[in-house]
Short mmCIF file of C-alpha atoms in Angstrom, two decimals:
data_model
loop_
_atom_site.label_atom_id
_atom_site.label_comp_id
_atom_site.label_asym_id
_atom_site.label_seq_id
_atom_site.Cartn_x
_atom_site.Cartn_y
_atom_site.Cartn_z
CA UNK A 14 -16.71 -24.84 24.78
CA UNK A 15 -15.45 -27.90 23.08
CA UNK A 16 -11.95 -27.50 20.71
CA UNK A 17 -12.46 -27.42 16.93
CA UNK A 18 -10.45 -30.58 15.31
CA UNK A 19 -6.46 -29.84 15.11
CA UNK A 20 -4.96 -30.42 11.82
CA UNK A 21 -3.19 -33.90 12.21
CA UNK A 22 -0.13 -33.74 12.01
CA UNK A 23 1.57 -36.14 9.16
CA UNK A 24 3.69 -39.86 10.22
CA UNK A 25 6.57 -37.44 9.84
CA UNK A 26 6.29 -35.80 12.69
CA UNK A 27 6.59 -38.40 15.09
CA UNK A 28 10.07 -36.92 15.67
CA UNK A 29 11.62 -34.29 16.46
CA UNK A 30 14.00 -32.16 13.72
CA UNK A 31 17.27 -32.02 15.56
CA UNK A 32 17.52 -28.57 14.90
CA UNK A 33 14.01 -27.18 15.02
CA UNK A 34 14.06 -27.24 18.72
CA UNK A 35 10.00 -27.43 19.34
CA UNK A 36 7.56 -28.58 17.20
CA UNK A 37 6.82 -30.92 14.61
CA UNK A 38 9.90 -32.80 12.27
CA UNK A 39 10.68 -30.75 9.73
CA UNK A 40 12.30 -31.33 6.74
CA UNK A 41 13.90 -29.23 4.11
CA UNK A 42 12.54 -30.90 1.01
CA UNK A 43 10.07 -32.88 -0.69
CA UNK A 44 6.64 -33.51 -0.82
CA UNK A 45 4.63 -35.88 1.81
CA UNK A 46 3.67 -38.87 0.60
CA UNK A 47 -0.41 -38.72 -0.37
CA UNK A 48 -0.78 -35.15 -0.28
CA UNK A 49 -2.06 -34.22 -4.06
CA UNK A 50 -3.55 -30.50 -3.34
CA UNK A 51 -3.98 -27.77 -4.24
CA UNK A 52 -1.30 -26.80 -1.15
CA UNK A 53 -1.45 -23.78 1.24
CA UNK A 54 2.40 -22.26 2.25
CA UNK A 55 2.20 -20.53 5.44
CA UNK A 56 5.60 -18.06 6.99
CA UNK A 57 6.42 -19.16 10.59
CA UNK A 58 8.05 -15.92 10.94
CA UNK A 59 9.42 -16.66 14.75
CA UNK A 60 10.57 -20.32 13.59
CA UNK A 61 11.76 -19.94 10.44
CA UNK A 62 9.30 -22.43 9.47
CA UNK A 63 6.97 -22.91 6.18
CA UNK A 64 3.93 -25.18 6.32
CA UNK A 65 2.22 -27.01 3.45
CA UNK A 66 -1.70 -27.76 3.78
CA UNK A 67 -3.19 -29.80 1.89
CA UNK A 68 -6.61 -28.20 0.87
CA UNK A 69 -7.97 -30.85 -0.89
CA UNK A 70 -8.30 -32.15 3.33
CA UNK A 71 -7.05 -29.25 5.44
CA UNK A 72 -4.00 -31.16 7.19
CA UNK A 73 -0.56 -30.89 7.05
CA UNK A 74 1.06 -32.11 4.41
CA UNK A 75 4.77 -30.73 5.25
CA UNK A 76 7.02 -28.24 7.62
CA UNK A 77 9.96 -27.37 6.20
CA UNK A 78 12.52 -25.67 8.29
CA UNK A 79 14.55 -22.77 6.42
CA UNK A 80 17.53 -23.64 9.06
CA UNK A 81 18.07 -27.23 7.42
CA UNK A 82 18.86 -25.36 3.91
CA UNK A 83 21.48 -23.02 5.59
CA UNK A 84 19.54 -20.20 6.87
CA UNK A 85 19.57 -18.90 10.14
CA UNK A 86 17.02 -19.20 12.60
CA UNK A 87 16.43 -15.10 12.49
CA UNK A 88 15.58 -15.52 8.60
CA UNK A 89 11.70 -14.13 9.00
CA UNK A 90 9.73 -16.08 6.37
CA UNK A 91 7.28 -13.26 5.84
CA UNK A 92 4.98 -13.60 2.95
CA UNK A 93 3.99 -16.05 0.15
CA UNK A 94 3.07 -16.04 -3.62
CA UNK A 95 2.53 -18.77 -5.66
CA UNK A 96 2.47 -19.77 -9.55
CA UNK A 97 -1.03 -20.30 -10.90
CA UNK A 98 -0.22 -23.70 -11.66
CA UNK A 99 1.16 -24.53 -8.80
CA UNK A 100 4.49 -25.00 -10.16
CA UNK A 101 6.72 -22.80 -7.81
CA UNK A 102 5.99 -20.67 -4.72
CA UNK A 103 7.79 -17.79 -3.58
CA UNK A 104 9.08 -16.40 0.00
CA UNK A 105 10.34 -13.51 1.42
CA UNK A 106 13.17 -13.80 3.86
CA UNK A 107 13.10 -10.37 6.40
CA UNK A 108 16.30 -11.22 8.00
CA UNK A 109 18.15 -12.60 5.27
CA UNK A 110 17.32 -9.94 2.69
CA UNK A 111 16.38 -12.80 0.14
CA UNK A 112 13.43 -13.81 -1.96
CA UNK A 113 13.38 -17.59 -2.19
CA UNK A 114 12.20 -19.84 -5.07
CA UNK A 115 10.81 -23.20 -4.59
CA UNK A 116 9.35 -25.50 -6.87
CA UNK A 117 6.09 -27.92 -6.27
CA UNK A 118 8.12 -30.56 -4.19
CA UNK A 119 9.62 -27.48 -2.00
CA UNK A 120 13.20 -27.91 -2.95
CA UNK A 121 15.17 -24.73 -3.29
CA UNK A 122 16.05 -23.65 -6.46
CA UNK A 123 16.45 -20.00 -6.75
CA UNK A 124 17.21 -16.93 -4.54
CA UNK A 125 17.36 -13.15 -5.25
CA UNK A 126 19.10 -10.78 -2.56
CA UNK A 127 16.75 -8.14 -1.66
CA UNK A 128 17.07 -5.34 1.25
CA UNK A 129 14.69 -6.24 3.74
CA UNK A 130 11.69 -7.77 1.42
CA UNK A 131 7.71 -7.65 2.87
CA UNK A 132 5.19 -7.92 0.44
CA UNK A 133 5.42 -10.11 -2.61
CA UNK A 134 2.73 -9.77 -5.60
CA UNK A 135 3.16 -12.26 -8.91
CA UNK A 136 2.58 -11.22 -12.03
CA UNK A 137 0.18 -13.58 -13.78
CA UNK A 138 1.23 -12.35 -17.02
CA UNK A 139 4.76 -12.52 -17.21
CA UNK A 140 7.44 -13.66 -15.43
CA UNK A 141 8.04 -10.30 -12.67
CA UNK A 142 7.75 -10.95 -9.34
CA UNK A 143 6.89 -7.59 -7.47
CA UNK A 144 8.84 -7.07 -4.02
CA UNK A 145 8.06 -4.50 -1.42
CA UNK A 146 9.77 -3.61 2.08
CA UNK A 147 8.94 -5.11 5.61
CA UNK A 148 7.13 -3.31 7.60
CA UNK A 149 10.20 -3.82 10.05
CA UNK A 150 12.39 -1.88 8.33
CA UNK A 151 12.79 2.11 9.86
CA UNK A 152 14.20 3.76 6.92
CA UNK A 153 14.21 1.26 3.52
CA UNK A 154 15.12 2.19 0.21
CA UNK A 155 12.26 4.43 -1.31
CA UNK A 156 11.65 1.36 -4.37
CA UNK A 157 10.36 -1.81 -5.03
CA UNK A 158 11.86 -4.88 -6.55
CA UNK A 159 10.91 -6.24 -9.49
CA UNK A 160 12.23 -10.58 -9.79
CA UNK A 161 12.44 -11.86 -13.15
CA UNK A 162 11.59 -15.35 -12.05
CA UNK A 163 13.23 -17.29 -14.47
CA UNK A 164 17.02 -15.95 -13.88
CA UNK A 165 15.81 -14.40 -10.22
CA UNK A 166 17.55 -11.50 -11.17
CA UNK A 167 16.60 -8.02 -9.97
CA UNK A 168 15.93 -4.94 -11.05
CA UNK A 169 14.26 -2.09 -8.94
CA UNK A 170 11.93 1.16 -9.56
CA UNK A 171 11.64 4.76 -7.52
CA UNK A 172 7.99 4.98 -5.55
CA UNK A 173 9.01 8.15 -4.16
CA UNK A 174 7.56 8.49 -0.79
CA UNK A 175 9.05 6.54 2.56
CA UNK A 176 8.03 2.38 3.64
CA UNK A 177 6.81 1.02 0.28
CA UNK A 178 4.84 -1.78 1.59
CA UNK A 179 1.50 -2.46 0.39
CA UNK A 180 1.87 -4.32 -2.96
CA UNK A 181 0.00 -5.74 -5.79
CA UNK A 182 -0.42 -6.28 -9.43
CA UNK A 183 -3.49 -5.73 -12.00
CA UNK A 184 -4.25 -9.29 -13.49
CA UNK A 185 -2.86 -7.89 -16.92
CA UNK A 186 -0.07 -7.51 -15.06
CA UNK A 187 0.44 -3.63 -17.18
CA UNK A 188 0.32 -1.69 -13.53
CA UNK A 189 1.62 -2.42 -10.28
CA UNK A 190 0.31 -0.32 -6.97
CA UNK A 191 2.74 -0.04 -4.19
CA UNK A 192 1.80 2.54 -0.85
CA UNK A 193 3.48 3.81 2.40
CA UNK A 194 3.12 2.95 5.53
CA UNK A 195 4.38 6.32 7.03
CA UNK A 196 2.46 8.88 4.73
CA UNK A 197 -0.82 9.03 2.54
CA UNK A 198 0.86 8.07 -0.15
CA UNK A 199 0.07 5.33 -2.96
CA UNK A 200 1.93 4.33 -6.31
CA UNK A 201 0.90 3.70 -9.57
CA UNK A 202 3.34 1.89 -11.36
CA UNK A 203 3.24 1.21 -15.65
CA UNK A 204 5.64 -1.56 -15.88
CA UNK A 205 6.04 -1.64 -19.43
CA UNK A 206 6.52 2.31 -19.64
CA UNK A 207 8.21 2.62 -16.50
CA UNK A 208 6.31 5.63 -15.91
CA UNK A 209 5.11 6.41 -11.96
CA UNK A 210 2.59 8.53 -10.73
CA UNK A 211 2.27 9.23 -6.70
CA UNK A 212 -1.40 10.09 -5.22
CA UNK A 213 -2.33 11.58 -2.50
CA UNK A 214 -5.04 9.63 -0.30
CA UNK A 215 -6.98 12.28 1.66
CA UNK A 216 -8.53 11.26 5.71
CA UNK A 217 -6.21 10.59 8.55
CA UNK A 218 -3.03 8.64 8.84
CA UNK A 219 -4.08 5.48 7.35
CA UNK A 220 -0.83 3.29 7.32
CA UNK A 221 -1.62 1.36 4.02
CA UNK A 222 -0.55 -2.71 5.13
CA UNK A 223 -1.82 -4.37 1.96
CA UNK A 224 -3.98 -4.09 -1.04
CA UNK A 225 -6.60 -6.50 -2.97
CA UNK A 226 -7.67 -6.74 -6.41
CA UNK A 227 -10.90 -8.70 -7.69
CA UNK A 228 -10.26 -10.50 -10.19
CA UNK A 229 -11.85 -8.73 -12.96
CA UNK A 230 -9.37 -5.81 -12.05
CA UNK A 231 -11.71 -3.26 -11.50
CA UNK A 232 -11.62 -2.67 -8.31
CA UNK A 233 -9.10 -2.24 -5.50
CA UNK A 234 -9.20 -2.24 -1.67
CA UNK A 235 -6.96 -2.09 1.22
CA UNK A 236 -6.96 -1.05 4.82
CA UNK A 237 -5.50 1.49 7.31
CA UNK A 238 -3.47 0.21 10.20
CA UNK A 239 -3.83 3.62 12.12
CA UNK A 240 -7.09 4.62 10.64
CA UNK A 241 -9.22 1.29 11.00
CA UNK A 242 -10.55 2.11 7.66
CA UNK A 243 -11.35 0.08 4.35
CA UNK A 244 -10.55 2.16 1.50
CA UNK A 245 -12.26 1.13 -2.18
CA UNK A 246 -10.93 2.48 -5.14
CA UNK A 247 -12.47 2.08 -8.52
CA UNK A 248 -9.46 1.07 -11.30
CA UNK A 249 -10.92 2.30 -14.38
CA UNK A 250 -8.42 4.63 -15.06
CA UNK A 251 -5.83 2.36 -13.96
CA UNK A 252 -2.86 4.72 -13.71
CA UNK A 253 -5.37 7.21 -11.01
CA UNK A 254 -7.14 4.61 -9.39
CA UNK A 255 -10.40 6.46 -7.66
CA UNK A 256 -11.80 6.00 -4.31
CA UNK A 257 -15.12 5.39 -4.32
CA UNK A 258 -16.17 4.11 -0.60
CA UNK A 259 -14.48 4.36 2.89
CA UNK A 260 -15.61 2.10 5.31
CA UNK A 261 -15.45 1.46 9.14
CA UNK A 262 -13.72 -1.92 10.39
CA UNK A 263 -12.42 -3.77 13.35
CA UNK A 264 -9.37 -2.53 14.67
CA UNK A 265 -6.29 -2.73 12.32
CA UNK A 266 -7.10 -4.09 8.64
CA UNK A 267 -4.45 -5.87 7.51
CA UNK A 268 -4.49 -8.26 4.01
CA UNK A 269 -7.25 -8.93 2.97
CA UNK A 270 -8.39 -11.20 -0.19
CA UNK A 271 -10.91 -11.23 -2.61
CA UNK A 272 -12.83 -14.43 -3.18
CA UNK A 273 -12.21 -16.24 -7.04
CA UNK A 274 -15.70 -14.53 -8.46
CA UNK A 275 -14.97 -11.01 -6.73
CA UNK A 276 -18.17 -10.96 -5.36
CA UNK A 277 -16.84 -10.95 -1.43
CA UNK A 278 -13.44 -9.88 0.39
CA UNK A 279 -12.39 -11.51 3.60
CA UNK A 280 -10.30 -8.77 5.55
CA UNK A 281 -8.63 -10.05 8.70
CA UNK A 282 -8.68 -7.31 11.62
CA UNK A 283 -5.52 -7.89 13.54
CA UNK A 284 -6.93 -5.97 17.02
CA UNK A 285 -10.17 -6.48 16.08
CA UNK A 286 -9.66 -10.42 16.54
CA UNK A 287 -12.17 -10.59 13.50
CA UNK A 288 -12.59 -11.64 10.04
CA UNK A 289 -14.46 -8.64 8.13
CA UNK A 290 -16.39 -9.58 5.16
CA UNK A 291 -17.00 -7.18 2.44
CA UNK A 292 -19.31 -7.60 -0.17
CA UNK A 293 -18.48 -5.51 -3.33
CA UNK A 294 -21.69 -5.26 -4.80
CA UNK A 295 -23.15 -3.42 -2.19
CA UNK A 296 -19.81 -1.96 -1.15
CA UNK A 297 -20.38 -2.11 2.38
CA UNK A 298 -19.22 -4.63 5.25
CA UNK A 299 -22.09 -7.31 6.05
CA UNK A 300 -19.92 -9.47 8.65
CA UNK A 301 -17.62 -9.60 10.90
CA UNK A 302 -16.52 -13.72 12.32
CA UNK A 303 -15.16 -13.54 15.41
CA UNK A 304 -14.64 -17.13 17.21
CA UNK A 305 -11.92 -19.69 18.56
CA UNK A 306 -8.53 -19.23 16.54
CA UNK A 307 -8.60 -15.14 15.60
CA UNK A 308 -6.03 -14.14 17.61
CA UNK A 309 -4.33 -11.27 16.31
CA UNK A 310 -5.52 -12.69 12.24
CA UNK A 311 -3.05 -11.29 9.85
CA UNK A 312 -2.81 -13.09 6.49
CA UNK A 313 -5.47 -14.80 3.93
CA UNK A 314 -5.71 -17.08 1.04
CA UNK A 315 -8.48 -18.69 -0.60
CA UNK A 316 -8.82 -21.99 -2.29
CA UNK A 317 -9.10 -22.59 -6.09
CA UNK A 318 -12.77 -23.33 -5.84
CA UNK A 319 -13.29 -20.48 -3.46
CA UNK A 320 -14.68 -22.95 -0.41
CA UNK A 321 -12.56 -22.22 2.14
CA UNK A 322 -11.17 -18.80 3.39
CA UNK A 323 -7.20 -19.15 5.83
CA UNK A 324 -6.53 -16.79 7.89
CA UNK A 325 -3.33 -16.35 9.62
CA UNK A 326 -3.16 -15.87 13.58
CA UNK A 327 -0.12 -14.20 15.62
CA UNK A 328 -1.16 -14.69 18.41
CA UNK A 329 1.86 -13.51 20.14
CA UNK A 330 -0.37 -12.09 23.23
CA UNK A 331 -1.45 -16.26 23.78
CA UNK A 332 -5.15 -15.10 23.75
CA UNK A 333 -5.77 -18.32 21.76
CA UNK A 334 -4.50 -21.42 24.01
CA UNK A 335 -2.67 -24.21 21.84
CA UNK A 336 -3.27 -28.23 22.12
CA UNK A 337 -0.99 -29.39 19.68
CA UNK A 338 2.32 -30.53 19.30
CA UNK A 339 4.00 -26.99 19.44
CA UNK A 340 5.80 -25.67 22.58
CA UNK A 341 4.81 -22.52 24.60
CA UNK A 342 1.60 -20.44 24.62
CA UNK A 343 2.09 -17.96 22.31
CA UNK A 344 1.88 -20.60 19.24
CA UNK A 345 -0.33 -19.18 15.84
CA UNK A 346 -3.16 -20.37 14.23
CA UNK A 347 -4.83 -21.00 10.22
CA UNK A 348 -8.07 -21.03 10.83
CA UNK A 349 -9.99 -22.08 7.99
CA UNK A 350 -13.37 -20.50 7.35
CA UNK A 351 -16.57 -21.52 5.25
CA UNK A 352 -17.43 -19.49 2.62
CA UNK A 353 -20.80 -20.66 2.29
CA UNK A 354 -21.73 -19.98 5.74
CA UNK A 355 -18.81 -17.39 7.22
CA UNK A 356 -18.27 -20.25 10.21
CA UNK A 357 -14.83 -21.40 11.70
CA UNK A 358 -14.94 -24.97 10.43
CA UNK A 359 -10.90 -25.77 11.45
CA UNK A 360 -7.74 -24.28 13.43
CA UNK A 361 -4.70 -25.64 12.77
CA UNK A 362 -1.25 -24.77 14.49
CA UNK A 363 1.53 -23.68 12.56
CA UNK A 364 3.97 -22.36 14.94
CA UNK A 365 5.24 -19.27 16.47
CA UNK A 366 4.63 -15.94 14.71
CA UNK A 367 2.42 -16.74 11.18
CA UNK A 368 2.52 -14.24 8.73
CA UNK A 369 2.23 -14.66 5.16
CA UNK A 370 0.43 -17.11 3.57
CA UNK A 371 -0.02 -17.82 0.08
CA UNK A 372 -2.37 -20.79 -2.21
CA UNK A 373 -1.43 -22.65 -4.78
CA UNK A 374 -3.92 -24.01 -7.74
CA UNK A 375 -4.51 -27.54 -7.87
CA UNK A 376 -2.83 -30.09 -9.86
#
């Protein structure tokens, strides 16, 4: 079977970073020369390594290597938000217990200390930036964060049940959801009244990784590690949100996304080696993508204009075999899926151990 195209890598990375050991050059700031977006920001979580995509072409626009700004090579980029406009993006740092700021030509310029951070959700309508715990982390504090973005200052909130990690915010931005990954557990959280309420999710030991929102906030979704499942909760009531489907997928759901008109979610099945797709108006599953790249898929973003689908690949087993310029087997994959026709149409390497990924709008 022939290789899909690589991603080419950019005049940059003729050379080597002097302290990135393997891989591509990769600097600590600034903006390739060409690239005009909208950008993709992908974690490198073994390499301490972000990469910037161009989606406007699907290549590489940038790699920039956390160790070149002072942190260690054990810092854990894990997951990504961006600002609507594109105007700043937004990491988590496992093993530095930071949040990181960057602006749109990925210089640093802001960082909030946070114990062991995971999940990041952005509220569009103010200036909070929601944090929840890695999924690392035994025994974390039983909160989540909550960034003001401006100062990075931070403030946190009670959730009341063990390993917040599952996190995201209504597009009002009034209530934030946060669940556990060691109980059946989920959070309701009214920012502005600072009022919580705790529900009980009924069914086996689900081990909630992450939850999406359409985008007319009615609906929310989010899968089970343990149980395999899809739940689908209905968010008229927003403080009791209401399941209203349950739903068989490939082996361990992890984040899935909702495309910009809400009509389909892409939900990457890390065991599975599949893409699930989910359409919401029938509420049921009506495709799984399986194909070169998914090798242990973790993460996904969509584009602005709702084209393209990325999906993050571990790939620490080395089922998928590398060609690029990355050392070792065990190197991860975007692979970048059509919307229109729910084909692989790209894989691009991004180094060892992807995670998080996160899109930016255009400019």
């Amino acid at each position: 079977m022939n290789r899909l195209l690589r991603a080419a890598l950019p005049m940059l990375a003729l050379v080597l970073a002097a302290c990135a050991g393997s891989g591509p050059a990769a600097t600590g700031a600034g903006s390739s020369a060409g690239a005009t977006g909208p950008f993709l920001y992908v974690t490198a979580q073994g390499d301490a390594l972000v990469t910037v995509i161009d989606m406007a072409t699907n290549e590489i626009a940038e790699t920039i290597d956390l160790r070149r700004l002072g942190f260690s090579e054990n810092a854990k980029p894990h997951h990504i938000v961006v600002e609507p406009d594109g105007s700043h993006w937004y990491v988590s740092l496992i093993g530095e217990n930071r949040v990181l700021k960057f602006n749109r030509a990925n210089e640093l310029v802001g960082q909030a200390e946070f114990e062991v951070p995971g999940m990041l959700a952005l509220d569009p309508a103010s200036d909070r930036l929601f944090v929840g715990r890695s999924m690392s982390a035994v025994n974390p504090p039983q909160r989540i964060g909550i960034i003001d973005r401006d100062g990075m200052t931070v403030d946190e909130v009670d959730v009341f049940f063990p390993r917040p990690h599952a996190l995201n915010v209504s597009p009002d931005g009034r209530h934030v959801y946060s669940a556990s990954l060691a109980v059946n557990q989920m959070a309701s959280v009214d920012v502005s009244e600072e009022a919580v309420e705790v529900h009980d999710v009924d069914g086996p030991h689900h081990m909630f990784v992450q939850f999406a929102i359409a985008p007319d906030g009615k609906t929310m979704i989010t899968g089970g590690q343990m149980s395999g499942q899809l739940l689908v909760f209905d968010l008229s009531d927003p403080a009791n949100p209401a399941r209203v489907a349950t739903l068989d997928v490939p082996a361990q759901p992890w984040h899935p996304v909702f495309t910009p008109d809400g009509r389909y979610a892409y939900i990457p099945a890390k065991e599975g080696n599949a893409v699930a797709v989910y359409d919401a108006a029938q509420r049921a599953i009506v495709h799984e993508i399986r194909g070169e790249g998914l090798a242990q898929p973790h993460g996904a973003a969509v584009s602005p204009d709702g084209r393209y689908v990325y999906v993050t690949n571990n790939n620490l087993n080395a089922a998928y075999t590398p060609e690029g310029a990355y050392d070792g087997d065990a190197v991860g994959t975007v692979v970048v899926i059509d919307t229109a026709t729910n084909e692989i149409v790209k894989v691009i390497e991004v180094g060892h151990y992807p995670t998080g990924v996160g899109a930016a709008a255009g400019r």
